[in-house]
Coordinates of C-alpha atoms and ligand atoms in Angstrom, one line a residue:
M1 CA 13.3 -12.7 -17.9
S2 CA 17.0 -12.6 -16.9
S3 CA 18.7 -9.9 -15.4
S4 CA 21.2 -9.0 -17.5
S5 CA 18.4 -7.5 -20.4
S6 CA 17.5 -4.0 -19.7
P7 CA 14.4 -3.4 -20.3
V8 CA 13.8 -0.9 -23.8
P9 CA 10.0 0.1 -23.8
D10 CA 8.8 1.4 -27.5
P11 CA 7.4 4.6 -28.4
E12 CA 3.8 4.6 -29.0
R13 CA 3.3 2.5 -25.2
V14 CA 5.3 5.4 -23.5
S15 CA 3.2 8.0 -25.1
E16 CA -0.2 6.2 -23.8
L17 CA 1.5 5.6 -20.7
S18 CA 2.6 9.3 -20.8
E19 CA -1.1 10.6 -21.6
N20 CA -2.7 8.1 -18.6
L21 CA -0.2 9.1 -15.8
T22 CA -0.5 12.5 -16.2
R23 CA -4.4 12.4 -16.7
I24 CA -3.9 10.7 -13.7
R25 CA -1.1 12.4 -11.5
S26 CA -3.3 16.1 -12.3
R27 CA -6.4 14.0 -10.8
V28 CA -4.8 13.1 -7.7
Q29 CA -3.2 16.6 -7.5
D30 CA -6.2 18.3 -8.0
L31 CA -7.9 16.2 -5.0
S32 CA -4.5 16.6 -2.4
R33 CA -6.0 19.9 -0.9
D34 CA -2.5 20.5 0.2
K35 CA -1.8 17.0 2.1
P36 CA 0.8 15.0 0.4
R37 CA -0.8 12.0 -1.3
T38 CA 1.0 9.3 -3.3
L39 CA -0.3 7.7 -6.2
V40 CA 0.8 4.2 -6.2
A41 CA 1.2 3.0 -9.9
V42 CA 0.3 -1.1 -9.7
S43 CA 2.0 -3.1 -12.1
K44 CA 1.1 -6.5 -12.0
Y45 CA 1.4 -8.9 -15.0
K46 CA 3.3 -6.1 -16.6
P47 CA 6.2 -5.9 -18.2
A48 CA 9.6 -4.2 -16.9
S49 CA 9.3 -1.8 -19.6
D50 CA 6.5 0.0 -19.0
V51 CA 7.7 0.4 -15.4
L52 CA 10.8 2.3 -16.8
A53 CA 8.8 4.0 -18.6
C54 CA 6.6 5.8 -15.8
H55 CA 9.6 6.1 -14.2
Q56 CA 11.5 8.1 -17.1
N57 CA 8.2 9.8 -17.9
E58 CA 8.8 13.4 -17.4
N59 CA 6.2 12.9 -14.3
G60 CA 9.1 10.6 -12.6
Q61 CA 6.7 8.0 -10.9
L62 CA 8.4 6.4 -7.7
D63 CA 6.4 4.0 -6.6
F64 CA 5.0 1.2 -8.0
G65 CA 3.2 -1.5 -7.0
E66 CA 3.3 -5.2 -7.0
N67 CA 0.9 -8.3 -5.6
Y68 CA 3.2 -11.4 -6.5
V69 CA 6.3 -12.1 -4.7
Q70 CA 8.5 -13.9 -7.7
E71 CA 7.5 -11.6 -9.9
L72 CA 8.1 -8.7 -7.5
V73 CA 11.7 -9.9 -8.0
E74 CA 12.4 -10.6 -11.0
K75 CA 11.1 -6.1 -12.1
A76 CA 13.5 -4.9 -9.0
A77 CA 16.5 -6.5 -11.0
Q78 CA 16.0 -5.1 -13.8
L79 CA 14.8 -1.7 -13.3
P80 CA 16.5 1.3 -11.3
L81 CA 17.3 1.6 -7.5
E82 CA 15.2 5.1 -7.1
I83 CA 12.4 2.9 -7.3
R84 CA 10.2 1.5 -4.5
W85 CA 8.2 -0.9 -4.8
H86 CA 5.0 -1.5 -2.8
F87 CA 3.8 -5.1 -2.2
I88 CA 0.7 -5.3 -1.7
G89 CA -0.5 -9.1 -2.0
T90 CA -1.4 -11.9 -0.2
L91 CA 1.9 -11.6 2.4
Q92 CA 2.9 -15.7 3.6
S93 CA 5.8 -16.0 6.5
N94 CA 7.6 -17.7 4.4
K95 CA 7.7 -15.4 1.5
A96 CA 8.7 -12.8 4.0
K97 CA 13.4 -13.6 3.1
T98 CA 13.0 -13.3 -0.6
L99 CA 11.1 -10.0 0.4
A100 CA 13.0 -8.4 2.6
A101 CA 16.6 -9.6 0.6
I102 CA 14.9 -6.6 -2.0
P103 CA 17.3 -3.6 -1.4
N104 CA 14.5 -1.0 -2.2
L105 CA 10.9 -2.6 -1.1
H106 CA 9.7 0.7 0.0
T107 CA 6.5 -0.9 1.9
I108 CA 4.0 -3.9 3.2
Q109 CA 1.3 -3.0 2.4
T110 CA -0.2 -6.5 3.4
L111 CA 0.7 -7.3 7.2
T112 CA -1.6 -10.0 9.2
S113 CA 0.4 -11.6 10.9
I114 CA 2.2 -11.6 14.2
K115 CA 4.1 -14.1 11.8
A116 CA 4.9 -12.5 9.1
A117 CA 6.2 -9.2 11.4
T118 CA 8.7 -11.2 13.3
A119 CA 10.2 -13.1 10.1
L120 CA 10.4 -9.9 7.8
N121 CA 12.1 -8.4 11.4
K122 CA 14.2 -11.3 10.9
A123 CA 15.4 -10.8 7.1
L124 CA 16.2 -7.5 7.0
P125 CA 19.7 -7.1 6.0
T126 CA 21.4 -4.6 8.6
T127 CA 22.9 -3.0 5.8
R128 CA 19.4 -1.6 5.3
T129 CA 19.7 1.9 6.5
F130 CA 15.7 2.9 6.0
P131 CA 13.2 1.2 8.0
L132 CA 10.4 -1.3 6.4
N133 CA 7.2 0.6 5.8
I134 CA 4.6 -1.4 7.0
L135 CA 0.5 -0.7 6.9
I136 CA -1.8 -3.3 7.9
Q137 CA -4.5 -5.4 6.3
V138 CA -8.1 -4.3 7.0
N139 CA -11.0 -6.0 6.0
T140 CA -13.2 -3.2 6.1
S141 CA -16.3 -5.6 3.8
G142 CA -15.7 -8.9 6.4
E143 CA -15.9 -10.6 2.6
L144 CA -14.6 -14.1 3.2
S145 CA -12.2 -13.5 0.0
K146 CA -10.8 -10.6 1.6
S147 CA -7.8 -10.8 3.4
G148 CA -7.1 -8.4 6.5
L149 CA -8.0 -8.0 10.2
P150 CA -11.3 -6.6 11.6
P151 CA -11.8 -3.1 11.3
L152 CA -11.8 -1.4 15.3
S153 CA -14.9 0.0 16.3
S154 CA -15.5 3.2 19.0
S155 CA -18.4 1.1 20.7
E156 CA -15.9 -1.1 22.2
D157 CA -13.7 -0.7 25.2
N158 CA -11.5 -3.0 24.6
T159 CA -9.6 -2.2 22.4
Q160 CA -6.7 -3.8 23.7
D161 CA -7.4 -6.8 23.2
E162 CA -8.4 -6.6 19.3
E163 CA -5.8 -8.4 17.5
L164 CA -5.2 -5.0 15.2
T165 CA -3.9 -3.4 18.6
K166 CA -2.1 -6.5 19.0
L167 CA -0.5 -6.3 16.0
A168 CA 0.3 -2.4 15.7
S169 CA 2.4 -3.0 19.2
F170 CA 4.2 -5.8 17.6
I171 CA 5.6 -3.9 15.3
I172 CA 6.4 -1.1 17.0
K173 CA 7.3 -3.1 20.0
K174 CA 9.4 -6.2 18.9
C175 CA 10.8 -5.1 15.4
P176 CA 12.7 -2.1 15.4
K177 CA 13.8 -2.9 11.1
L178 CA 9.8 -2.5 10.6
R179 CA 8.5 0.8 10.6
L180 CA 4.0 0.5 11.3
Q181 CA 3.0 3.7 8.7
G182 CA -0.3 2.8 8.5
L183 CA -3.7 0.9 7.2
M184 CA -4.6 -0.3 3.8
T185 CA -8.0 -2.2 2.9
I186 CA -9.3 -3.1 -0.2
G187 CA -13.5 -3.5 -0.2
A188 CA -16.3 -4.5 -1.3
L189 CA -16.4 -3.7 -4.8
E190 CA -20.1 -3.1 -4.8
Q191 CA -18.7 -0.1 -2.9
S192 CA -16.1 1.3 -4.8
M193 CA -19.3 1.0 -8.0
D194 CA -21.0 2.9 -5.7
H195 CA -20.3 6.4 -6.8
E196 CA -24.2 7.9 -5.8
H197 CA -23.7 7.2 -1.5
E198 CA -20.1 7.3 1.0
N199 CA -18.3 4.3 0.3
K200 CA -18.6 2.3 3.6
D201 CA -15.6 1.1 3.1
F202 CA -13.2 4.4 3.7
E203 CA -15.0 5.0 6.5
R204 CA -14.5 2.5 8.7
L205 CA -10.7 2.3 7.7
S206 CA -11.2 6.1 8.7
Q207 CA -12.4 5.0 11.5
T208 CA -10.4 1.9 12.7
K209 CA -7.6 4.7 11.7
E210 CA -9.0 7.1 14.2
E211 CA -9.7 4.8 17.7
L212 CA -6.3 2.5 16.8
E213 CA -4.1 6.3 17.3
S214 CA -6.3 7.3 20.0
W215 CA -4.6 4.3 21.5
L216 CA -1.2 4.5 21.0
R217 CA -1.1 7.6 21.5
S218 CA -2.9 6.8 25.8
S219 CA -0.9 5.5 28.0
E220 CA -1.4 1.9 28.2
S221 CA -0.1 1.5 24.6
D222 CA 3.4 2.0 26.3
V223 CA 4.6 3.2 23.3
G224 CA 6.3 6.8 21.5
K225 CA 4.7 9.0 19.7
D226 CA 7.9 9.6 17.9
S227 CA 7.4 5.3 17.0
W228 CA 5.2 4.9 14.3
G229 CA 3.2 6.9 11.6
S230 CA 4.6 9.7 9.9
D231 CA 4.2 13.1 11.8
G232 CA 2.4 11.4 14.6
R233 CA -0.4 10.2 12.8
L234 CA -1.1 6.9 10.3
L235 CA -1.7 7.0 6.6
L236 CA -3.7 5.8 4.7
S237 CA -4.0 3.4 1.8
M238 CA -7.6 2.8 0.1
G239 CA -8.6 3.5 -3.8
M240 CA -8.2 1.6 -6.6
S241 CA -8.6 2.8 -10.3
S242 CA -12.9 2.7 -10.0
D243 CA -12.4 4.8 -7.2
Y244 CA -9.2 6.4 -6.3
E245 CA -10.9 9.8 -6.9
E246 CA -13.5 9.3 -4.0
A247 CA -11.1 7.7 -1.5
L248 CA -8.1 10.7 -2.1
E249 CA -12.3 12.8 -0.9
A250 CA -12.9 10.4 1.6
G251 CA -9.1 11.4 2.8
S252 CA -6.7 8.2 1.8
D253 CA -3.1 9.2 1.8
I254 CA -2.1 6.4 -0.8
V255 CA -4.0 5.4 -3.7
R256 CA -2.8 1.7 -5.9
V257 CA -4.3 2.4 -9.7
G258 CA -3.2 -0.3 -12.2
T259 CA -6.0 0.2 -14.7
G260 CA -5.9 3.2 -15.5
I261 CA -2.6 3.9 -15.6
F262 CA -1.4 0.5 -17.6
G263 CA -4.8 -0.7 -18.7
S264 CA -6.5 -3.9 -18.6
R265 CA -5.0 -6.8 -17.3
R266 CA -4.8 -11.2 -18.5
M267 CA -6.5 -13.0 -15.9
K268 CA -4.6 -14.9 -14.1
Ligands
PLP1 C1 -4.7 -4.9 -8.1 C2 -4.5 -4.0 -7.3 C3 -4.5 -3.1 -6.8 C4 -5.2 -2.2 -8.7 O1 -6.3 -2.2 -9.4 P1 -7.0 -1.2 -9.9 O2 -8.2 -1.8 -10.1 O3 -6.6 -2.5 -12.0 O4 -6.9 0.2 -10.3 C5 -4.7 -2.2 -5.8 N1 -4.6 -2.4 -4.7 C6 -4.9 -4.0 -4.8 C7 -4.5 -4.7 -3.1 C8 -4.6 -4.5 -6.1 O5 -4.4 -6.0 -5.7

């Protein structure tokens, strides 16, 4: 992939992507209930021409998600600057510099450490006119294969000592180039395949959000109410192709849909 060649989508693929995108956007719209929701189109392993087709579509898709730093760097270099890139992969602090150099990097959805927050805040160029949005990844299912910090529970009174609370407070107080916007989770596959019952991971993320919001609003946290979130609320990013509808019903603000838009992916 060279950064000078511009990606040209072929007409059949354009109409296929357009159909998928229109169908999913209208489901998101139907389930939105007047609350603004964001559909992130997850384009990992898919060519830049697919992204361009969705962006130039009548829907003008703006938000795209990528999991791998190098793939994101290459696509971002070939595609329009209006695109809002979301990094949704495992974040290593030694990659912070490479990510921070992408001018239209909009959100990091997978922050889990003070080390990575520090590296990002340091690496972001001062020429950037808007802060980099941050979601902290929470491991709601507790699976060892998933990254993320442990969720908060309402029965405990040591909220200030939790890793999640400490990271949130560090971002707000020590990282002026970052803005803490909310929380993200993937959740267990069994929960996302079970369409009969409430998704426990979505419930856990919502509860964690409430706990963190109330802590941030308390005098204990020592942060202003305008220094985090969006209109005094933290956002939730949960829901993928198999469960974005349930996620929207459970109050998700951001859904991340790959397969449903782009079709299945080859395995890595
Ligand atoms: C790949 C990926 C998605 C999209 O998954 P689909 O099931 O293809 O919709 C969403 N979120 C994360 C974190 C991912 O890695």
